[in-house]
mmCIF file of C-alpha atoms in Angstrom:
data_model
loop_
_atom_site.group_PDB
_atom_site.id
_atom_site.type_symbol
_atom_site.label_atom_id
_atom_site.label_comp_id
_atom_site.label_asym_id
_atom_site.label_seq_id
_atom_site.Cartn_x
_atom_site.Cartn_y
_atom_site.Cartn_z
ATOM 1 C CA MET A 294 88.211 207.115 167.284
ATOM 2 C CA LYS A 295 85.220 205.657 166.464
ATOM 3 C CA GLN A 296 86.458 204.430 163.081
ATOM 4 C CA LYS A 297 89.696 203.087 164.108
ATOM 5 C CA TYR A 298 87.481 201.238 166.968
ATOM 6 C CA LEU A 299 85.376 199.766 164.098
ATOM 7 C CA LEU A 300 88.170 198.613 161.798
ATOM 8 C CA THR A 301 89.780 196.869 164.905
ATOM 9 C CA ILE A 302 86.570 194.603 165.356
ATOM 10 C CA LEU A 303 86.281 193.885 161.592
ATOM 11 C CA ALA A 304 89.939 192.760 161.900
ATOM 12 C CA ALA A 305 89.093 190.693 164.673
ATOM 13 C CA MET A 306 86.220 189.182 163.092
ATOM 14 C CA ILE A 307 87.636 188.667 159.702
ATOM 15 C CA SER A 308 90.511 186.785 161.832
ATOM 16 C CA ALA A 309 87.927 184.498 163.591
ATOM 17 C CA LEU A 310 86.250 183.206 160.573
ATOM 18 C CA CYS A 311 90.098 182.433 158.900
ATOM 19 C CA ILE A 312 90.620 180.348 162.243
ATOM 20 C CA GLY A 313 87.420 178.461 161.639
ATOM 21 C CA CYS A 314 87.506 177.949 158.165
ATOM 22 C CA ALA A 315 91.252 176.766 158.662
ATOM 23 C CA GLY A 316 90.099 174.155 160.905
ATOM 24 C CA SER A 317 86.907 172.771 159.208
ATOM 25 C CA PRO A 318 87.241 169.811 157.154
ATOM 26 C CA SER A 319 85.977 169.607 153.758
ATOM 27 C CA GLU A 320 82.636 167.430 152.606
ATOM 28 C CA ASP A 321 84.772 165.224 151.358
ATOM 29 C CA GLU A 322 87.111 164.724 154.096
ATOM 30 C CA GLN A 323 83.390 164.820 156.137
ATOM 31 C CA ALA A 324 82.667 161.856 153.747
ATOM 32 C CA GLU A 325 85.593 159.548 154.140
ATOM 33 C CA GLU A 326 85.574 160.108 157.908
ATOM 34 C CA ALA A 327 81.704 158.830 157.957
ATOM 35 C CA VAL A 328 82.728 155.370 156.393
ATOM 36 C CA THR A 329 84.152 152.743 158.260
ATOM 37 C CA VAL A 330 86.836 150.201 156.855
ATOM 38 C CA ILE A 331 86.255 146.914 158.380
ATOM 39 C CA ALA A 332 88.047 143.369 157.493
ATOM 40 C CA LYS A 333 85.933 140.040 156.262
ATOM 41 C CA GLY A 334 85.124 137.965 159.081
ATOM 42 C CA GLU A 335 85.386 141.350 161.481
ATOM 43 C CA THR A 336 82.180 140.952 164.024
ATOM 44 C CA ILE A 337 80.653 145.028 164.236
ATOM 45 C CA THR A 338 77.894 145.618 166.474
ATOM 46 C CA ILE A 339 75.412 148.567 167.189
ATOM 47 C CA ASP A 340 74.316 148.532 170.174
ATOM 48 C CA ASN A 341 70.632 147.664 170.262
ATOM 49 C CA VAL A 342 70.238 147.489 166.660
ATOM 50 C CA CYS A 343 72.466 144.708 165.173
ATOM 51 C CA GLU A 344 75.506 142.422 164.988
ATOM 52 C CA PHE A 345 77.068 141.420 161.629
ATOM 53 C CA ARG A 346 79.894 140.622 160.004
ATOM 54 C CA ILE A 347 80.955 140.183 155.665
ATOM 55 C CA GLN A 348 81.261 136.507 156.054
ATOM 56 C CA ASP A 349 82.784 136.196 152.658
ATOM 57 C CA ILE A 350 83.189 137.569 149.105
ATOM 58 C CA ASP A 351 83.970 135.287 146.365
ATOM 59 C CA PHE A 352 83.901 135.189 142.815
ATOM 60 C CA THR A 353 81.780 132.107 141.170
ATOM 61 C CA GLN A 354 79.419 131.501 138.099
ATOM 62 C CA GLU A 355 77.322 128.947 139.168
ATOM 63 C CA PRO A 356 76.389 130.319 142.720
ATOM 64 C CA GLU A 357 73.755 127.949 145.055
ATOM 65 C CA HIS A 358 70.160 128.927 145.215
ATOM 66 C CA TYR A 359 70.742 131.180 142.050
ATOM 67 C CA HIS A 360 70.844 131.231 138.636
ATOM 68 C CA LYS A 361 73.823 130.814 136.377
ATOM 69 C CA ALA A 362 76.117 133.681 135.135
ATOM 70 C CA GLU A 363 75.700 134.803 131.567
ATOM 71 C CA SER A 364 78.633 134.046 128.799
ATOM 72 C CA GLY A 365 81.321 136.248 129.532
ATOM 73 C CA LYS A 366 79.959 137.404 132.860
ATOM 74 C CA THR A 367 80.609 136.035 136.491
ATOM 75 C CA TYR A 368 79.004 136.957 139.695
ATOM 76 C CA VAL A 369 80.932 138.369 142.897
ATOM 77 C CA GLU A 370 78.893 136.921 145.689
ATOM 78 C CA VAL A 371 79.271 138.699 149.310
ATOM 79 C CA SER A 372 77.453 136.723 152.302
ATOM 80 C CA ILE A 373 76.334 138.921 155.067
ATOM 81 C CA VAL A 374 75.340 136.877 158.654
ATOM 82 C CA TYR A 375 72.629 139.536 160.865
ATOM 83 C CA LYS A 376 71.622 139.421 164.026
ATOM 84 C CA ASN A 377 68.378 141.478 165.136
ATOM 85 C CA LEU A 378 69.545 143.131 168.317
ATOM 86 C CA THR A 379 66.271 145.244 168.340
ATOM 87 C CA ASP A 380 62.896 143.816 170.256
ATOM 88 C CA GLU A 381 60.665 144.427 166.632
ATOM 89 C CA ASP A 382 60.953 142.751 163.240
ATOM 90 C CA VAL A 383 63.323 143.957 160.865
ATOM 91 C CA TRP A 384 62.324 143.981 157.083
ATOM 92 C CA ALA A 385 65.302 141.918 155.549
ATOM 93 C CA LYS A 386 65.464 144.333 152.679
ATOM 94 C CA ASN A 387 66.426 147.333 154.952
ATOM 95 C CA ILE A 388 68.858 145.933 156.591
ATOM 96 C CA ALA A 389 71.815 146.495 154.269
ATOM 97 C CA GLU A 390 72.511 148.355 150.632
ATOM 98 C CA GLY A 391 75.290 147.854 148.867
ATOM 99 C CA LYS A 392 77.667 148.583 145.524
ATOM 100 C CA LEU A 393 80.672 146.813 144.469
ATOM 101 C CA LEU A 394 83.817 149.619 143.145
ATOM 102 C CA TYR A 395 86.236 148.007 140.247
ATOM 103 C CA SER A 396 89.110 149.684 139.873
ATOM 104 C CA GLY A 397 88.385 152.871 142.262
ATOM 105 C CA LYS A 398 85.551 153.610 139.214
ATOM 106 C CA TYR A 399 83.201 151.752 137.521
ATOM 107 C CA GLU A 400 80.117 150.497 139.715
ATOM 108 C CA TYR A 401 78.649 147.392 139.979
ATOM 109 C CA VAL A 402 74.847 146.813 141.558
ATOM 110 C CA GLY A 403 73.847 143.529 143.446
ATOM 111 C CA VAL A 404 70.586 141.666 143.562
ATOM 112 C CA ALA A 405 69.938 140.619 147.555
ATOM 113 C CA ARG A 406 68.728 137.122 148.933
ATOM 114 C CA SER A 407 68.144 135.766 152.177
ATOM 115 C CA GLY A 408 67.220 133.309 154.434
ATOM 116 C CA GLU A 409 67.314 131.662 158.033
ATOM 117 C CA ASP A 410 69.943 129.095 157.179
ATOM 118 C CA ASP A 411 73.368 129.240 155.509
ATOM 119 C CA LYS A 412 72.157 129.401 151.506
ATOM 120 C CA GLU A 413 69.623 126.513 152.526
ATOM 121 C CA SER A 414 66.612 128.383 151.548
ATOM 122 C CA LEU A 415 66.935 131.825 150.304
ATOM 123 C CA THR A 416 64.537 133.830 149.207
ATOM 124 C CA TYR A 417 63.826 137.729 148.176
ATOM 125 C CA THR A 418 64.767 140.250 150.423
ATOM 126 C CA TYR A 419 61.414 142.062 150.647
ATOM 127 C CA SER A 420 59.271 139.371 151.644
ATOM 128 C CA ARG A 421 61.162 138.300 154.755
ATOM 129 C CA THR A 422 61.212 139.630 158.296
ATOM 130 C CA VAL A 423 64.029 138.877 161.344
ATOM 131 C CA LYS A 424 62.635 138.781 164.123
ATOM 132 C CA PRO A 425 64.455 139.749 167.899
ATOM 133 C CA GLN A 426 67.420 138.465 168.952
ATOM 134 C CA LYS A 427 66.917 135.901 165.232
ATOM 135 C CA THR A 428 69.940 135.930 163.072
ATOM 136 C CA GLU A 429 69.532 136.481 159.329
ATOM 137 C CA TYR A 430 71.538 134.917 155.920
ATOM 138 C CA ILE A 431 72.235 138.141 153.144
ATOM 139 C CA TYR A 432 73.552 137.326 149.844
ATOM 140 C CA TYR A 433 74.376 139.718 147.156
ATOM 141 C CA PHE A 434 75.032 138.939 143.793
ATOM 142 C CA PHE A 435 77.181 141.545 141.536
ATOM 143 C CA SER A 436 77.432 140.843 137.818
ATOM 144 C CA VAL A 437 80.588 141.867 136.499
ATOM 145 C CA PRO A 438 82.740 141.223 133.054
ATOM 146 C CA GLU A 439 84.561 137.745 133.862
ATOM 147 C CA GLU A 440 87.872 139.830 133.155
ATOM 148 C CA ILE A 441 87.514 141.678 136.332
ATOM 149 C CA GLN A 442 88.256 138.130 138.360
ATOM 150 C CA GLY A 443 92.051 137.814 136.622
ATOM 151 C CA SER A 444 92.696 141.532 136.405
ATOM 152 C CA ASP A 445 94.834 143.671 138.757
ATOM 153 C CA GLY A 446 92.288 146.331 139.274
ATOM 154 C CA ALA A 447 91.140 147.311 143.229
ATOM 155 C CA ILE A 448 87.796 145.730 144.257
ATOM 156 C CA GLU A 449 85.773 146.955 146.920
ATOM 157 C CA LEU A 450 82.802 146.721 148.844
ATOM 158 C CA ASP A 451 80.985 149.673 150.255
ATOM 159 C CA LEU A 452 77.729 148.875 152.593
ATOM 160 C CA SER A 453 75.326 151.028 154.208
ATOM 161 C CA ILE A 454 74.450 148.714 157.033
ATOM 162 C CA CYS A 455 71.554 150.081 159.771
ATOM 163 C CA ASP A 456 72.076 153.560 158.385
ATOM 164 C CA ASN A 457 76.348 153.039 159.167
ATOM 165 C CA ASP A 458 78.369 152.850 155.866
ATOM 166 C CA TYR A 459 81.317 150.645 155.878
ATOM 167 C CA CYS A 460 84.136 149.624 153.411
ATOM 168 C CA VAL A 461 86.086 146.136 152.777
ATOM 169 C CA ILE A 462 88.685 146.146 150.587
ATOM 170 C CA GLU A 463 88.509 142.648 149.105
ATOM 171 C CA ARG A 464 91.694 143.142 146.640
ATOM 172 C CA GLU A 465 93.899 145.798 146.487
ATOM 173 C CA GLY A 466 94.999 147.018 143.215
ATOM 174 C CA THR A 467 95.538 149.996 140.510
ATOM 175 C CA ILE A 468 93.206 152.379 140.436
ATOM 176 C CA GLU A 469 91.759 154.213 137.483
ATOM 177 C CA PRO A 470 92.267 158.210 137.692
ATOM 178 C CA PRO A 471 88.979 159.948 136.933
ATOM 179 C CA SER A 472 88.301 160.453 133.702
ATOM 180 C CA ASP A 473 89.214 164.367 133.882
ATOM 181 C CA GLU A 474 92.563 163.260 134.632
ATOM 182 C CA LYS A 475 92.820 160.749 131.668
ATOM 183 C CA ASP A 476 93.902 161.977 128.008
ATOM 184 C CA SER A 477 90.825 162.804 126.496
ATOM 185 C CA GLY A 478 92.469 161.793 123.222
ATOM 186 C CA GLU A 479 89.989 161.670 119.796
ATOM 187 C CA THR A 480 86.474 160.291 120.786
ATOM 188 C CA GLY A 481 85.476 159.773 116.998
ATOM 189 C CA LYS A 482 82.985 161.253 115.014
ATOM 190 C CA THR A 483 80.136 162.452 116.772
ATOM 191 C CA SER A 484 77.207 162.622 114.109
ATOM 192 C CA GLY A 485 76.828 161.393 110.334
ATOM 193 C CA ALA A 486 76.496 158.240 108.694
ATOM 194 C CA VAL A 487 77.824 155.167 109.917
ATOM 195 C CA GLU A 488 79.131 151.871 107.655
ATOM 196 C CA SER A 489 78.233 148.269 109.169
ATOM 197 C CA GLY A 490 81.192 147.040 111.355
ATOM 198 C CA GLU A 491 82.467 150.601 111.688
ATOM 199 C CA THR A 492 83.305 151.418 115.779
ATOM 200 C CA VAL A 493 82.657 154.823 116.950
ATOM 201 C CA VAL A 494 84.084 155.929 120.191
ATOM 202 C CA THR A 495 82.007 158.344 122.533
ATOM 203 C CA GLU A 496 82.667 159.869 125.932
ATOM 204 C CA ASN A 497 80.549 156.652 127.512
ATOM 205 C CA CYS A 498 80.703 153.643 125.193
ATOM 206 C CA GLU A 499 82.279 152.370 122.058
ATOM 207 C CA PHE A 500 79.478 151.001 119.421
ATOM 208 C CA TYR A 501 78.953 149.509 116.017
ATOM 209 C CA VAL A 502 76.085 148.637 113.807
ATOM 210 C CA ASP A 503 76.268 144.368 113.894
ATOM 211 C CA PHE A 504 73.698 144.175 111.023
ATOM 212 C CA ALA A 505 70.060 145.659 109.739
ATOM 213 C CA LYS A 506 67.936 143.878 107.632
ATOM 214 C CA ILE A 507 64.176 143.394 106.815
ATOM 215 C CA THR A 508 62.447 140.788 108.484
ATOM 216 C CA LYS A 509 59.622 138.809 109.268
ATOM 217 C CA ASP A 510 60.655 137.257 112.244
ATOM 218 C CA ILE A 511 63.343 138.216 114.811
ATOM 219 C CA ARG A 512 65.463 135.583 116.642
ATOM 220 C CA PRO A 513 68.630 135.534 118.683
ATOM 221 C CA THR A 514 71.783 135.614 116.392
ATOM 222 C CA LYS A 515 72.832 131.812 118.401
ATOM 223 C CA PRO A 516 69.933 130.718 119.409
ATOM 224 C CA GLY A 517 70.053 128.052 122.732
ATOM 225 C CA GLU A 518 67.789 124.817 122.741
ATOM 226 C CA ALA A 519 65.067 126.871 123.987
ATOM 227 C CA TYR A 520 64.397 130.644 123.443
ATOM 228 C CA VAL A 521 61.588 133.733 122.714
ATOM 229 C CA TYR A 522 61.471 135.238 119.376
ATOM 230 C CA PHE A 523 58.945 137.997 117.880
ATOM 231 C CA SER A 524 57.033 137.265 114.394
ATOM 232 C CA ALA A 525 55.773 140.176 112.579
ATOM 233 C CA ASP A 526 51.893 140.656 112.445
ATOM 234 C CA THR A 527 49.760 139.655 109.506
ATOM 235 C CA GLY A 528 50.666 142.072 106.675
ATOM 236 C CA MET A 529 53.611 143.553 108.432
ATOM 237 C CA THR A 530 57.365 142.999 108.887
ATOM 238 C CA PHE A 531 60.170 144.104 110.835
ATOM 239 C CA ILE A 532 63.243 146.669 109.942
ATOM 240 C CA ASP A 533 65.636 145.796 112.558
ATOM 241 C CA LEU A 534 68.818 147.606 113.444
ATOM 242 C CA CYS A 535 71.318 145.718 115.505
ATOM 243 C CA VAL A 536 73.514 147.761 117.511
ATOM 244 C CA ALA A 537 76.810 146.262 119.843
ATOM 245 C CA TYR A 538 76.993 148.578 122.497
ATOM 246 C CA LYS A 539 79.741 148.614 125.022
ATOM 247 C CA ASN A 540 79.652 150.324 128.295
ATOM 248 C CA THR A 541 82.703 152.373 129.024
ATOM 249 C CA SER A 542 80.895 154.534 131.764
ATOM 250 C CA ASP A 543 81.192 153.700 135.455
ATOM 251 C CA GLN A 544 77.389 153.410 135.849
ATOM 252 C CA HIS A 545 75.207 151.028 134.612
ATOM 253 C CA ILE A 546 72.584 151.964 131.972
ATOM 254 C CA ARG A 547 69.115 150.484 131.028
ATOM 255 C CA ALA A 548 69.258 148.943 127.326
ATOM 256 C CA ASP A 549 66.132 150.352 125.704
ATOM 257 C CA LYS A 550 68.417 153.708 126.804
ATOM 258 C CA SER A 551 71.434 153.051 125.242
ATOM 259 C CA VAL A 552 70.201 153.886 121.977
ATOM 260 C CA SER A 553 67.251 155.365 120.511
ATOM 261 C CA ALA A 554 66.136 155.423 116.765
ATOM 262 C CA LYS A 555 63.364 156.506 114.337
ATOM 263 C CA LEU A 556 62.414 155.847 110.619
ATOM 264 C CA LYS A 557 61.213 158.214 108.315
ATOM 265 C CA LEU A 558 58.345 156.362 106.046
ATOM 266 C CA SER A 559 57.326 159.827 104.500
ATOM 267 C CA GLU A 560 57.195 163.062 104.288
ATOM 268 C CA ASP A 561 54.369 162.686 107.331
ATOM 269 C CA ASN A 562 55.001 159.281 108.524
ATOM 270 C CA THR A 563 57.840 158.797 111.268
ATOM 271 C CA CYS A 564 57.955 156.154 113.463
ATOM 272 C CA LYS A 565 60.310 155.404 116.637
ATOM 273 C CA ALA A 566 61.469 151.870 117.445
ATOM 274 C CA SER A 567 60.970 149.403 120.138
ATOM 275 C CA HIS A 568 63.890 147.632 121.797
ATOM 276 C CA LEU A 569 64.867 144.210 122.115
ATOM 277 C CA VAL A 570 68.286 142.788 123.806
ATOM 278 C CA GLU A 571 70.182 139.681 123.037
ATOM 279 C CA THR A 572 70.953 137.984 126.594
ATOM 280 C CA ASN A 573 73.938 135.045 127.569
ATOM 281 C CA GLY A 574 75.935 135.344 124.894
ATOM 282 C CA ARG A 575 73.704 136.024 122.152
ATOM 283 C CA ALA A 576 71.879 133.030 122.900
ATOM 284 C CA GLY A 577 68.558 134.540 124.022
ATOM 285 C CA LEU A 578 66.300 137.717 123.632
ATOM 286 C CA ASP A 579 64.357 140.213 125.676
ATOM 287 C CA TYR A 580 62.724 143.369 126.305
ATOM 288 C CA ALA A 581 65.666 145.908 126.242
ATOM 289 C CA GLY A 582 63.399 148.104 129.427
ATOM 290 C CA GLU A 583 63.985 145.171 131.437
ATOM 291 C CA ALA A 584 67.964 144.999 131.088
ATOM 292 C CA TYR A 585 70.711 146.832 132.100
ATOM 293 C CA ILE A 586 74.060 146.767 130.309
ATOM 294 C CA ILE A 587 76.920 147.152 133.266
ATOM 295 C CA PRO A 588 80.213 148.717 132.861
ATOM 296 C CA LEU A 589 82.687 147.225 130.534
ATOM 297 C CA CYS A 590 80.469 145.296 128.859
ATOM 298 C CA THR A 591 79.017 144.723 125.781
ATOM 299 C CA GLU A 592 75.347 144.017 124.843
ATOM 300 C CA TYR A 593 73.735 143.599 121.180
ATOM 301 C CA VAL A 594 70.443 146.200 121.218
ATOM 302 C CA HIS A 595 67.850 146.120 118.715
ATOM 303 C CA CYS A 596 66.183 148.851 117.220
ATOM 304 C CA VAL A 597 62.966 147.468 116.281
ATOM 305 C CA PHE A 598 60.272 149.121 113.322
ATOM 306 C CA GLN A 599 57.050 147.350 112.316
ATOM 307 C CA VAL A 600 55.811 148.417 109.333
ATOM 308 C CA PRO A 601 52.910 147.743 106.552
ATOM 309 C CA GLU A 602 54.689 145.002 104.328
ATOM 310 C CA GLU A 603 54.060 147.439 101.258
ATOM 311 C CA GLU A 604 55.544 150.551 102.353
ATOM 312 C CA ALA A 605 58.424 148.199 103.090
ATOM 313 C CA GLU A 606 58.814 147.170 99.735
ATOM 314 C CA ASP A 607 58.077 150.809 97.728
ATOM 315 C CA LEU A 608 61.395 151.767 99.931
ATOM 316 C CA GLU A 609 64.010 152.021 97.640
ATOM 317 C CA HIS A 610 66.263 152.716 100.564
ATOM 318 C CA VAL A 611 65.862 152.329 104.301
ATOM 319 C CA GLU A 612 67.800 155.068 106.115
ATOM 320 C CA ILE A 613 67.497 154.844 110.196
ATOM 321 C CA SER A 614 68.371 157.960 112.170
ATOM 322 C CA PHE A 615 69.612 156.615 115.572
ATOM 323 C CA LYS A 616 71.189 158.771 118.901
ATOM 324 C CA VAL A 617 73.756 157.298 121.027
ATOM 325 C CA ASP A 618 75.168 159.390 123.853
ATOM 326 C CA GLY A 619 73.645 162.380 122.663
ATOM 327 C CA HIS A 620 74.901 162.057 119.750
ATOM 328 C CA SER A 621 73.132 161.810 116.157
ATOM 329 C CA TYR A 622 73.598 159.125 113.191
ATOM 330 C CA SER A 623 72.442 157.149 110.498
ATOM 331 C CA TYR A 624 72.642 154.398 108.728
ATOM 332 C CA LEU A 625 71.395 152.969 105.361
ATOM 333 C CA ILE A 626 70.073 149.469 105.217
ATOM 334 C CA PRO A 627 70.514 149.142 100.579
#
């Protein structure tokens, strides 16, 4: 009788657990419920905190009070009008965080500027505060591939304002399926020697060796009227490997993390590369640690070794070992 009673209690507990599970939303459903979809121009009020609206979302290559887009890129400019309803100053940098989502997959991070007047005087958000009951104009500049503007891919703006999540559908369009739903296909070689111009496709990028050479200075391929270049120290020379890297992942990557390389000068002497990246359609040159390769864009990354001239002259062939997307390759300078 006691055993029968325990079994009855156990059955009731299992039934209650099943009912509870059936009625509980999944984590994904909870996340979706937490995001509020709003329209451009719609005024949103968070009681005693703020009032705001997304004033506009535009494509532009030359935004006011911000630098011109690089060759092959454009900006998605987002303007936000924000009113501080609290009785304290609010740092402009803490007002909003956002990302732009293209085709349901590719994420772009924006640069923010703000000011009291509509584009009259914009400055860095970390240096400004918004006084109580005052209005601030905040602008986000999302650098994106120029091809996005004329495509049919969906464009969505995701914003977090005062710890609340919002979504603006700027353009309804095609959504690219997640990578695990697409044909995996052939990803290309995952190791070995590559020839000049040979395109290799990996999980997150496409790349090829554009050129490699021994040189006394490094300059951009298509120099503009004014540009930065780098000269080797006295008695030294550069060994320069230039890789064209197209980011096919859904996240940006720092240029100096896209390609890593090392050069073996002798059994006891192996050196690692420093990194430069060409900018603005190959018209300029900059340190790769300060640049990012955004999704669907190609950048030219230089892996640079500075070595004594006599050691470079003694090398019959120069073989550079490099790694891209976790795979190891080599390139031989004849």
